[in-house]
Amino acid sequence: MVARAKVEYVFRVNLKGAKRIWRLVGLTADRTLDDLHWAIFAAFDRDDEHLYSFYFPHAPRSRAARAGVREYVAPFAFEEPGPWDDGTRFDAGATRLRNMDLTVGQRFEYLFDFGDSWWHEVRVEAIQPVAAGAENPIVRKTHGVSPPQYAQDE
């Protein structure tokens, strides 16, 4: 039996409205969207945990625009579905990258902290074999200085 090579997803994550501030993060296919959240959290120097969601292909701009949008939420937020839960919300902690049918060039959105609304654009940069001994997850490259998580931190 031939072992399959481990696959790594490389994501380019930039702050929406500040495209010059971005990070490249790599995670193996067995990792979850919750793991991607924590990689982004660390890559952007965050230190205070908040709710988050990933939106595929993008966040709805209105209630009517929810059709076709899948939202993956923080595991502790998924435990209690809201009154408008329509079956399009999923647990980010139970969603493995390998099961997402991600493709190179695919884009989606990530919202961290529903109060301060840190919006990010995420693009799948590469799907490649994992280098032997590579850390996982790993921040591969950074560009620009992360703004402070809270305005008073400035």
PDB file of N, CA and C in Angstrom, residues 8-11 104-105 123-128:
ATOM      1  N   GLU A   8      -1.035  20.325   1.963  1.00  0.00           N
ATOM      2  CA  GLU A   8      -1.106  21.587   2.692  1.00  0.00           C
ATOM      3  C   GLU A   8      -1.871  22.604   1.853  1.00  0.00           C
ATOM      4  N   TYR A   9      -2.723  23.355   2.530  1.00  0.00           N
ATOM      5  CA  TYR A   9      -3.417  24.484   1.917  1.00  0.00           C
ATOM      6  C   TYR A   9      -2.698  25.748   2.360  1.00  0.00           C
ATOM      7  N   VAL A  10      -2.372  26.599   1.409  1.00  0.00           N
ATOM      8  CA  VAL A  10      -1.753  27.882   1.714  1.00  0.00           C
ATOM      9  C   VAL A  10      -2.780  28.959   1.404  1.00  0.00           C
ATOM     10  N   PHE A  11      -3.072  29.786   2.409  1.00  0.00           N
ATOM     11  CA  PHE A  11      -4.074  30.838   2.284  1.00  0.00           C
ATOM     12  C   PHE A  11      -3.412  32.208   2.383  1.00  0.00           C
ATOM     13  N   VAL A 104      -7.521  26.249  -5.863  1.00  0.00           N
ATOM     14  CA  VAL A 104      -6.594  27.373  -5.960  1.00  0.00           C
ATOM     15  C   VAL A 104      -7.324  28.543  -6.617  1.00  0.00           C
ATOM     16  N   GLY A 105      -7.192  29.703  -6.015  1.00  0.00           N
ATOM     17  CA  GLY A 105      -7.845  30.906  -6.517  1.00  0.00           C
ATOM     18  C   GLY A 105      -9.189  31.188  -5.851  1.00  0.00           C
ATOM     19  N   ARG A 123      -7.924  33.943   0.295  1.00  0.00           N
ATOM     20  CA  ARG A 123      -7.765  33.348  -1.036  1.00  0.00           C
ATOM     21  C   ARG A 123      -6.907  32.104  -0.905  1.00  0.00           C
ATOM     22  N   VAL A 124      -7.326  31.028  -1.544  1.00  0.00           N
ATOM     23  CA  VAL A 124      -6.509  29.812  -1.564  1.00  0.00           C
ATOM     24  C   VAL A 124      -5.382  30.058  -2.570  1.00  0.00           C
ATOM     25  N   GLU A 125      -4.164  30.178  -2.063  1.00  0.00           N
ATOM     26  CA  GLU A 125      -2.999  30.456  -2.905  1.00  0.00           C
ATOM     27  C   GLU A 125      -2.421  29.194  -3.521  1.00  0.00           C
ATOM     28  N   ALA A 126      -2.398  28.106  -2.739  1.00  0.00           N
ATOM     29  CA  ALA A 126      -1.789  26.868  -3.233  1.00  0.00           C
ATOM     30  C   ALA A 126      -2.358  25.678  -2.468  1.00  0.00           C
ATOM     31  N   ILE A 127      -2.341  24.555  -3.142  1.00  0.00           N
ATOM     32  CA  ILE A 127      -2.623  23.256  -2.532  1.00  0.00           C
ATOM     33  C   ILE A 127      -1.443  22.397  -2.960  1.00  0.00           C
ATOM     34  N   GLN A 128      -0.633  21.991  -1.988  1.00  0.00           N
ATOM     35  CA  GLN A 128       0.658  21.389  -2.329  1.00  0.00           C
ATOM     36  C   GLN A 128       1.035  20.308  -1.318  1.00  0.00           C
TER      37      GLN A 128
END
